[in-house]
Each structure stands twice: as C-alpha cells, then as structure tokens.
Coordinates of C-alpha atoms and ligand atoms in Angstrom, one line a residue:
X1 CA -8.7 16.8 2.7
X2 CA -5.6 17.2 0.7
X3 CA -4.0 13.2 0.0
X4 CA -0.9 12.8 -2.0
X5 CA 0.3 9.2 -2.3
X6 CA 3.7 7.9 -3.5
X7 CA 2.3 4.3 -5.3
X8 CA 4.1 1.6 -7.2
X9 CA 2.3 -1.2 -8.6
X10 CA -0.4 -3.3 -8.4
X11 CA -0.1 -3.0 -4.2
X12 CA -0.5 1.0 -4.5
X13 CA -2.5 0.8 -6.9
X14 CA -5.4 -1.4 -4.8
X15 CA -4.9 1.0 -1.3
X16 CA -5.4 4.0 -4.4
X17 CA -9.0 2.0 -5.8
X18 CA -10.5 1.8 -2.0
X19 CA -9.1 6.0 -1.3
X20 CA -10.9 7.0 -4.9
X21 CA -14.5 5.7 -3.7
X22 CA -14.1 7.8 -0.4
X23 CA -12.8 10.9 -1.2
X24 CA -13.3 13.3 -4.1
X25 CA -10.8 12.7 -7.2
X26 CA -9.9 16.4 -6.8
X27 CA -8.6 15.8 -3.2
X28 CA -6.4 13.2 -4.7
X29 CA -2.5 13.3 -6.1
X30 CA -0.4 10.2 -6.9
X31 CA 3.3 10.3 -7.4
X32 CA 3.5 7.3 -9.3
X33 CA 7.3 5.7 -9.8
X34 CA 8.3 5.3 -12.9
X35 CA 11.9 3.4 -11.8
X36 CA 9.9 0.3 -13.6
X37 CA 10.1 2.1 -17.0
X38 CA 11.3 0.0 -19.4
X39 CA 12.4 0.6 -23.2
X40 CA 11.5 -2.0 -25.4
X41 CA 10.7 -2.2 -29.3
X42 CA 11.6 1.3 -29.2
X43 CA 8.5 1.6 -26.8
X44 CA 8.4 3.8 -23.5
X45 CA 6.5 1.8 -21.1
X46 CA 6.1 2.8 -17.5
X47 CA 4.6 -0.3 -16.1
X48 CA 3.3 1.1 -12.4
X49 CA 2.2 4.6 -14.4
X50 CA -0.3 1.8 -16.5
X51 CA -1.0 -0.4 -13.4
X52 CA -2.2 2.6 -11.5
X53 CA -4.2 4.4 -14.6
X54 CA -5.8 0.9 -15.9
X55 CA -6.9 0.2 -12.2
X56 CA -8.3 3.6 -11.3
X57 CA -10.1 3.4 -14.9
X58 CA -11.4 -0.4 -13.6
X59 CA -9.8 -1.6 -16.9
X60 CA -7.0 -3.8 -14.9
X61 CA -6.3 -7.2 -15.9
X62 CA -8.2 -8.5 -12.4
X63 CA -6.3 -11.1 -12.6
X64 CA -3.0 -9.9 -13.2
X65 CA -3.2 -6.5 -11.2
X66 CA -1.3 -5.3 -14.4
X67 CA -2.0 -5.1 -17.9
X68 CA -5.6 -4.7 -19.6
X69 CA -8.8 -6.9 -18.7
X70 CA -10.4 -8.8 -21.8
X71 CA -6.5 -8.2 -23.8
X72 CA -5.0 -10.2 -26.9
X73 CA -2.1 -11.0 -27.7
X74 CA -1.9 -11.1 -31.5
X75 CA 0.9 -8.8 -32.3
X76 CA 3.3 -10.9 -29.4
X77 CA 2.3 -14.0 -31.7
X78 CA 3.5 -12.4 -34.7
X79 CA 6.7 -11.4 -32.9
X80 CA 7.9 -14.6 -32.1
X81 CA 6.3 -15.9 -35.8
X82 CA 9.5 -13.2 -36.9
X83 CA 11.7 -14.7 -34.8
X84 CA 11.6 -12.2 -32.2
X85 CA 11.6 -14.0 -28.2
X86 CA 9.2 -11.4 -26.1
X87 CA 10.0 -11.6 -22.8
X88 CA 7.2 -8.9 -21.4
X89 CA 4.2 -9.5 -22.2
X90 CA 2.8 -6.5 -23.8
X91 CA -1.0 -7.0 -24.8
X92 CA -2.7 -5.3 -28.0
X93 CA -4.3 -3.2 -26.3
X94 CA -1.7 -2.1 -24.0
X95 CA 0.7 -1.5 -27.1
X96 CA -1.9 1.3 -28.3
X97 CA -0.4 3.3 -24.4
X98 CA 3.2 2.4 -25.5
X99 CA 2.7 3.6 -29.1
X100 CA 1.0 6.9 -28.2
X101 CA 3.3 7.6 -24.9
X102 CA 6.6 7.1 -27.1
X103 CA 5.3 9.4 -30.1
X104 CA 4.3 12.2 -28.1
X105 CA 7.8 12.2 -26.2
X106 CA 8.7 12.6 -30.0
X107 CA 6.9 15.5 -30.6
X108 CA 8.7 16.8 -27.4
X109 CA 5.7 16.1 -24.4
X110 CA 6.9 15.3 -21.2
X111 CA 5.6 11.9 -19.3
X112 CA 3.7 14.2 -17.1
X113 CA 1.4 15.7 -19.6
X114 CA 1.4 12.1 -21.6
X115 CA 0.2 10.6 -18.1
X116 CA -2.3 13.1 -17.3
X117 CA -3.8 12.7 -21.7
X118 CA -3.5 8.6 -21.1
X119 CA -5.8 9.0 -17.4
X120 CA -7.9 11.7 -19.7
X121 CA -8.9 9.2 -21.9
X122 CA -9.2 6.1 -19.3
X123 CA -11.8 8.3 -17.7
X124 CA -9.4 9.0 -14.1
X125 CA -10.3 11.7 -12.3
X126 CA -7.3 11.3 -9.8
X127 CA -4.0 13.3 -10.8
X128 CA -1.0 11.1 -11.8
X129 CA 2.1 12.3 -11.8
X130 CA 5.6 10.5 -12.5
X131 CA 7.7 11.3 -9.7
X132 CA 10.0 12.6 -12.7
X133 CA 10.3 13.0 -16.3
X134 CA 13.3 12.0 -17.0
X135 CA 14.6 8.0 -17.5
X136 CA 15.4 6.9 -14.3
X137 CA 15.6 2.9 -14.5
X138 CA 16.1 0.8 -11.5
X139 CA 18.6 -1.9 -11.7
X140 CA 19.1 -4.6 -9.7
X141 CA 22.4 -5.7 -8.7
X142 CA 22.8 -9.5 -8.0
X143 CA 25.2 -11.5 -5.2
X144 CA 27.1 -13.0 -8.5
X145 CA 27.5 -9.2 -9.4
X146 CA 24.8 -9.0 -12.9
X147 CA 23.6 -5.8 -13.6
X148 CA 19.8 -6.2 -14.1
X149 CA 16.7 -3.6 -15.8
X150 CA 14.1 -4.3 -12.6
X151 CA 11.7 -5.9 -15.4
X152 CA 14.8 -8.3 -16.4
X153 CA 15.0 -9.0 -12.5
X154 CA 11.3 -9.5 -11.9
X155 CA 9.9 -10.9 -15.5
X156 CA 12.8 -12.9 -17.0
X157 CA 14.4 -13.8 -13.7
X158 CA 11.5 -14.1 -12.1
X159 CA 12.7 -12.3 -9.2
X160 CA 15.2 -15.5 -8.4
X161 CA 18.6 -13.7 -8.4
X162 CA 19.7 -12.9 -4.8
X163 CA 19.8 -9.6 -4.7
X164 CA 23.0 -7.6 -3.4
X165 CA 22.3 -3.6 -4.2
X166 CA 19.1 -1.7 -5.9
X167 CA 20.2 1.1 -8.2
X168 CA 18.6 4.0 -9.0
X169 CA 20.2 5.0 -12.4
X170 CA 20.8 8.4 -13.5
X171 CA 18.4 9.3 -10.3
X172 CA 20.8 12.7 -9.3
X173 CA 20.3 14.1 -12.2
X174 CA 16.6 13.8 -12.3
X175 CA 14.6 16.4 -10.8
X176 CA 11.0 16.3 -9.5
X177 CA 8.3 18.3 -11.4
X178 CA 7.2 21.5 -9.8
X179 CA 3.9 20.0 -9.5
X180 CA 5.2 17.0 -7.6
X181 CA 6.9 18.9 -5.0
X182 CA 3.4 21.1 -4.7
X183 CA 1.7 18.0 -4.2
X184 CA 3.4 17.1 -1.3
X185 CA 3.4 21.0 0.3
X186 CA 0.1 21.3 0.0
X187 CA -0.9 17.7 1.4
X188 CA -2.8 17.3 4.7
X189 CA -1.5 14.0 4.4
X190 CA 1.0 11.8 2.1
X191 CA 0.6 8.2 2.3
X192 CA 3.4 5.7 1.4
X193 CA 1.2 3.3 -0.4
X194 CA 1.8 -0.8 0.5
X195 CA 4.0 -0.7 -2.6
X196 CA 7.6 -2.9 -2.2
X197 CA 10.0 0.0 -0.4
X198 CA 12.9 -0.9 -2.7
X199 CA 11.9 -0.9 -6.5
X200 CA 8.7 0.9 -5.8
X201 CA 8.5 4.0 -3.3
X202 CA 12.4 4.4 -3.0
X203 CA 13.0 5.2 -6.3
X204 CA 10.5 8.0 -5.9
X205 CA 12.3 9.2 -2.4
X206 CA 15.4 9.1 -4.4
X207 CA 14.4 11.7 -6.8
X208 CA 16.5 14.8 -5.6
X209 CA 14.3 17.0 -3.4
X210 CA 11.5 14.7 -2.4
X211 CA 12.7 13.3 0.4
X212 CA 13.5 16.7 1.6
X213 CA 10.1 18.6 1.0
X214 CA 8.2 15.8 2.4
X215 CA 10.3 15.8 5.6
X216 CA 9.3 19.7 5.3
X217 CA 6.0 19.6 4.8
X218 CA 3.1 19.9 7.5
X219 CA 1.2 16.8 6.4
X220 CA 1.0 13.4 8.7
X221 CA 2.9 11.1 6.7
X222 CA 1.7 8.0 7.0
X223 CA 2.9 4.3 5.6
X224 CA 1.2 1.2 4.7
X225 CA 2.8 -2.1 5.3
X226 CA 3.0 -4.3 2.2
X227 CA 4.5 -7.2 5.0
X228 CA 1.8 -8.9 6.8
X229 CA 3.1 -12.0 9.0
X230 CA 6.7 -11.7 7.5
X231 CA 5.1 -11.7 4.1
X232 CA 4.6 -9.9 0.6
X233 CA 1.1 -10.3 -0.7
X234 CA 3.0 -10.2 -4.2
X235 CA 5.9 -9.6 -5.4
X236 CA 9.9 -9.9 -3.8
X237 CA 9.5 -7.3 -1.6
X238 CA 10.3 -9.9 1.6
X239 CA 13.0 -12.0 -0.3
X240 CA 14.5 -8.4 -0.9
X241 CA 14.0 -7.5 2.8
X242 CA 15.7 -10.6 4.0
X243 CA 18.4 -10.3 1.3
X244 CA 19.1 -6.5 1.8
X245 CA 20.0 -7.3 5.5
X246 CA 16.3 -5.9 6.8
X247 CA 14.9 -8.5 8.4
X248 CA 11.5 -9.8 7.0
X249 CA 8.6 -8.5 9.2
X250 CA 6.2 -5.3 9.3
X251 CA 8.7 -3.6 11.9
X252 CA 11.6 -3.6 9.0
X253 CA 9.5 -1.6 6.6
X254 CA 8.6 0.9 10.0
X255 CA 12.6 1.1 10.3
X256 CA 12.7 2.0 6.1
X257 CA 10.8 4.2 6.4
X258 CA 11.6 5.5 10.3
X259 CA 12.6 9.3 9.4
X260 CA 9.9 9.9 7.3
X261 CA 6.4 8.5 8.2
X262 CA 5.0 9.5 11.8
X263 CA 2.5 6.9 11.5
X264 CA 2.3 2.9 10.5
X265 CA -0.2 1.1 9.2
X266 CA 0.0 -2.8 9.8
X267 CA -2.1 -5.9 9.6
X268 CA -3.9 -6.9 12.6
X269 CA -1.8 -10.3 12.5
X270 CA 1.3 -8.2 13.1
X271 CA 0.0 -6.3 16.4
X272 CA 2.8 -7.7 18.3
X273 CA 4.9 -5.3 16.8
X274 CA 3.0 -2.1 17.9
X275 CA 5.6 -1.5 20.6
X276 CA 8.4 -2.0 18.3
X277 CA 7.1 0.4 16.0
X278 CA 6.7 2.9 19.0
X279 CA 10.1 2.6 20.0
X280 CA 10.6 3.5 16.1
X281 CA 9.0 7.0 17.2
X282 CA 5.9 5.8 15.2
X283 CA 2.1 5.7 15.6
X284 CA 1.0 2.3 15.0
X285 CA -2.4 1.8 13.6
X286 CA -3.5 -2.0 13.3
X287 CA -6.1 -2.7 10.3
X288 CA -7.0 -5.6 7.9
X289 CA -4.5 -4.8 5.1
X290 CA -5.6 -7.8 2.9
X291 CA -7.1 -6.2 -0.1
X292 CA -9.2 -8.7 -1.9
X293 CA -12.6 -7.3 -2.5
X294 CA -13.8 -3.7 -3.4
X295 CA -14.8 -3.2 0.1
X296 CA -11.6 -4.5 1.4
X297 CA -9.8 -1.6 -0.4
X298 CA -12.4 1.1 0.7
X299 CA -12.2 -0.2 4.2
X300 CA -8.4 0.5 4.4
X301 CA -9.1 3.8 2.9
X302 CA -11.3 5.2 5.6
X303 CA -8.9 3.4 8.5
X304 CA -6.2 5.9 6.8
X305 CA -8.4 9.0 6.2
X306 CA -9.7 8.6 10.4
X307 CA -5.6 9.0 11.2
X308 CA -5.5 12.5 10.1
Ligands
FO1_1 N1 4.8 -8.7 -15.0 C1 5.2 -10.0 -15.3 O1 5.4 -10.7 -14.3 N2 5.3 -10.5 -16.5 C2 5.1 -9.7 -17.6 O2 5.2 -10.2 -18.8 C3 4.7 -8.3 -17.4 C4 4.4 -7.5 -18.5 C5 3.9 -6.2 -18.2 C6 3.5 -5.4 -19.3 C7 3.0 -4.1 -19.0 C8 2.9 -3.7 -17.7 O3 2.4 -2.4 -17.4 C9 3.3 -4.5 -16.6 C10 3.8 -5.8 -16.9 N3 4.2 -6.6 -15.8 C11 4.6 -7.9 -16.1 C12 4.2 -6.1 -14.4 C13 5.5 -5.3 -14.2 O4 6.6 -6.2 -14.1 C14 5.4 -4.4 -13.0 O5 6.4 -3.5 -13.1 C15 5.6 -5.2 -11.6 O6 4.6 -6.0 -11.5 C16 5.9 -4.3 -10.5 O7 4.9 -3.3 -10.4

C-alpha cells in the first residue's frame, strides 16, 4: 500500500519510525516541511528535513527528538570564544549536513536531490522530499506586531510571544516538485502526521497546488492529532491553538483540517469528541497516540494502516 505523509518535526517524525517497521520503505513517501529552514552562518539548515532523516536513520538525539545522538559541541564553543552569541544549537556533527547541504546548492543541486544524497548516506530507505525547493520561511507574527523567523519564535523566544498571524513567506511563488505532487496521486493513503498544524503541516498545504491535488486524489486522507486532552506533547502547538482563536482540544485540529482529511485519529482520552468530529463529516478512529517506546510508535502505525 502506497503512504505519503506530510511530517514536521520531532512529532511526525515518531508516527514515521512506528510506519517504517510495518511497511516496506518503498511503499513509503514523506513530504517533509521545510518552513523551519533557517539560514545561519551562511548555512542552509532545514531543521524538520534533519529531524525526520536522523530519526529514520535511529541517529536522533533520543533525547532531544532533534539533532544527532552522542554530538559535541566544540565548534559552538569556539564561536562564542570569537565573540559570536549562537542562539541554535548546531552540534559538530550536525554542521558536517549544514556544510554539505549549503555547498551542493552552490554547485546548483536542488534540496530535493541534497535530501534524498543526506538519507543515502544515513542509511533511509523511505523517500524524503521537501514540500518545495525553494526558501519558503515561516514567520511568526506577534500581538505587539514583531516579525519573527519560526526558529527566533521557538529557540530564542522560546515560543513565549503571543502569537497573532503565522506567515508563510514567499510561499505563492514556490511550487511543489513534480515528484511531490506524484506522491500524493499515486497514494492509497496520505496521512497528516501529529506534526503542529500551523508551522509544520500548513506550510506544506500552502505550497501552491498541494492542497488542490490532495483534495483530488483518490487516497483516504487521514490526520493524526498532535492534541491529546487539550494538550501538545511538545511544542506550542496548543498555546498557538488557543491564541489563533481555535480552541485547544482534538476537535479544533479535526475543524483545521475539516476539508481535507476524511478520517481523525485521536487519543483514547479525547473519545468524547467522536461525535463532534462526526458532525465535522469525519471518521473518528480512537487509539493511544502517546508515542514513547518503539512499540508505541509501531502500534499507532498499524491502527492507521487497518483504516484504509
Ligand atoms: N530546538 C531548540 O529548542 N533549540 C535549539 O537550539 C535547536 C537547534 C536545532 C538545530 C538543528 C535542528 O535540526 C533542530 C534544532 N532545534 C532546536 C529544533 C528546531 O527548532 C525544530 O525546528 C523544532 O523543534 C520544530 O520541529
């Protein structure tokens, strides 16, 4: 069975760990977002790209959910011995991805053949694609009206600001790869992974043409819920929820993502809301969403793959 699934960070990245031990990597396509994407030290780093490659190459920071397991920090330290003040913590052996992805879009490669050489190496069968090639940065917009990268929001600001408006910058002029819009045709199913709807999987429904062929395709969409019992297992995804006007519960992520997804996927703790999702014009599907363990993630796998 054909599975493409749009992923974000560490979230995604976890449901995409439990699908890869139950399926064949060759039945497997990820449209990874790359509104994280970040330009530092003259460095292209695409921060949920990494989180999802390191992971499905079990080299993840286990503690972290991003960044490399076993890292040092050496070259940071020398930074801020120059007077430098790194904000993002970029690992030695994270650099080396930064170094080689921002020399080969030098030499003219596009992030989609950079992404498929980084997974290459890391050993990931699975196909990764950015959602697009071009630089496509989300910004956050705050209450007192600053403009901020989503790493400033998220790293530096610890995700503090209250937010008034997500921007996707420069997104209408970007333009899916043709292999991202095959993805989703030729899917049996496309899963919205439980990545945070704003900064993670609406970015990638923003690219032009996305939204459209996966509303054409034939494939059961179905979404995750990364809200269980009006919470985010990480991240701002409910402070943004309750800031954007959403409402913070399971059922506000069901009314994101209402036109797209014909079924739901929610913690068993939120089963109270199965008739509210219905009413949505959803399929709910209750299942332990709390990924922990190895078996937790393969578990929420198979609950997905018996929906089709
Ligand atoms: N998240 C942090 O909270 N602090 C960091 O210093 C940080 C550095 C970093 C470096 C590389 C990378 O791939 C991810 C990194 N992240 C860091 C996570 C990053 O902010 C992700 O975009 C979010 O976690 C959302 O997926």
């Amino acid at each position: 069975m054909m599975i493409t699934a749009l992923a974000g960070g560490v979230g995604g990245a976890k449901f995409l760990l439990g699908l890869s031990r139950v399926l064949p990597p060759s039945d497997i396509t990820v449209i990874g977002n790359t509104g994280d994407d970040i330009e530092l030290y003259g460095l292209h780093i695409c921060p949920d790209l990494d989180t999802i490659a390191y992971t499905l190459g079990g080299r993840a920071n286990p503690d972290t959910g991003w960044g490399l397991a076993g890292e040092s920090w050496i070259c940071l330290q020398t930074l801020r011995d120059y007077g430098s003040n790194p904000w993002f913590q970029l690992g030695d052996r994270d650099l080396a991805a930064h170094l080689w992805r921002t020399q080969l879009l030098k030499e003219g490669r596009t992030l989609t053949e950079i992404t498929s050489l980084i997974c290459n190496a890391l050993g990931v069968k699975i196909r990764l694609l950015p959602m697009t090639d071009s630089y496509v940065p989300t910004r956050v917009v705050t209450k007192t009206g600053e403009r901020l990268h989503i790493q400033e929001y998220l790293v530096l600001k610890q995700s503090q600001p209250i937010v008034r408006e997500i921007e996707y910058s420069n997104i209408a002029e970007a333009r899916a790869a043709d292999a991202v819009l095959q993805a989703i045709s030729r899917a049996d199913m496309i899963v919205i992974c439980p990545s945070n709807p704003f900064i993670s999987i609406g970015p990638i429904l923003a690219v032009p043409g996305i939204q459209r062929a996966i509303a054409q395709s034939l494939a059961r969409v179905v979404a995750i819920s990364p809200i269980i019992a009006g919470q985010a297992l990480k991240g701002p995804a409910a402070k943004m929820l309750q800031e954007l006007g959403f409402g913070v519960s399971a059922a506000a992520v069901a009314r994101y993502y209402q036109d797209l997804a014909d079924v739901f996927v929610l913690d068993w703790k939120d089963k109270d809301l199965c008739s509210e999702i219905e009413t949505l014009g959803m399929r709910p599907v209750l299942a332990h969403t709390i990924m922990n363990t190895i078996e937790d993630k393969i578990a929420v796998a198979r609950k997905v793959l018996e929906i089709a």
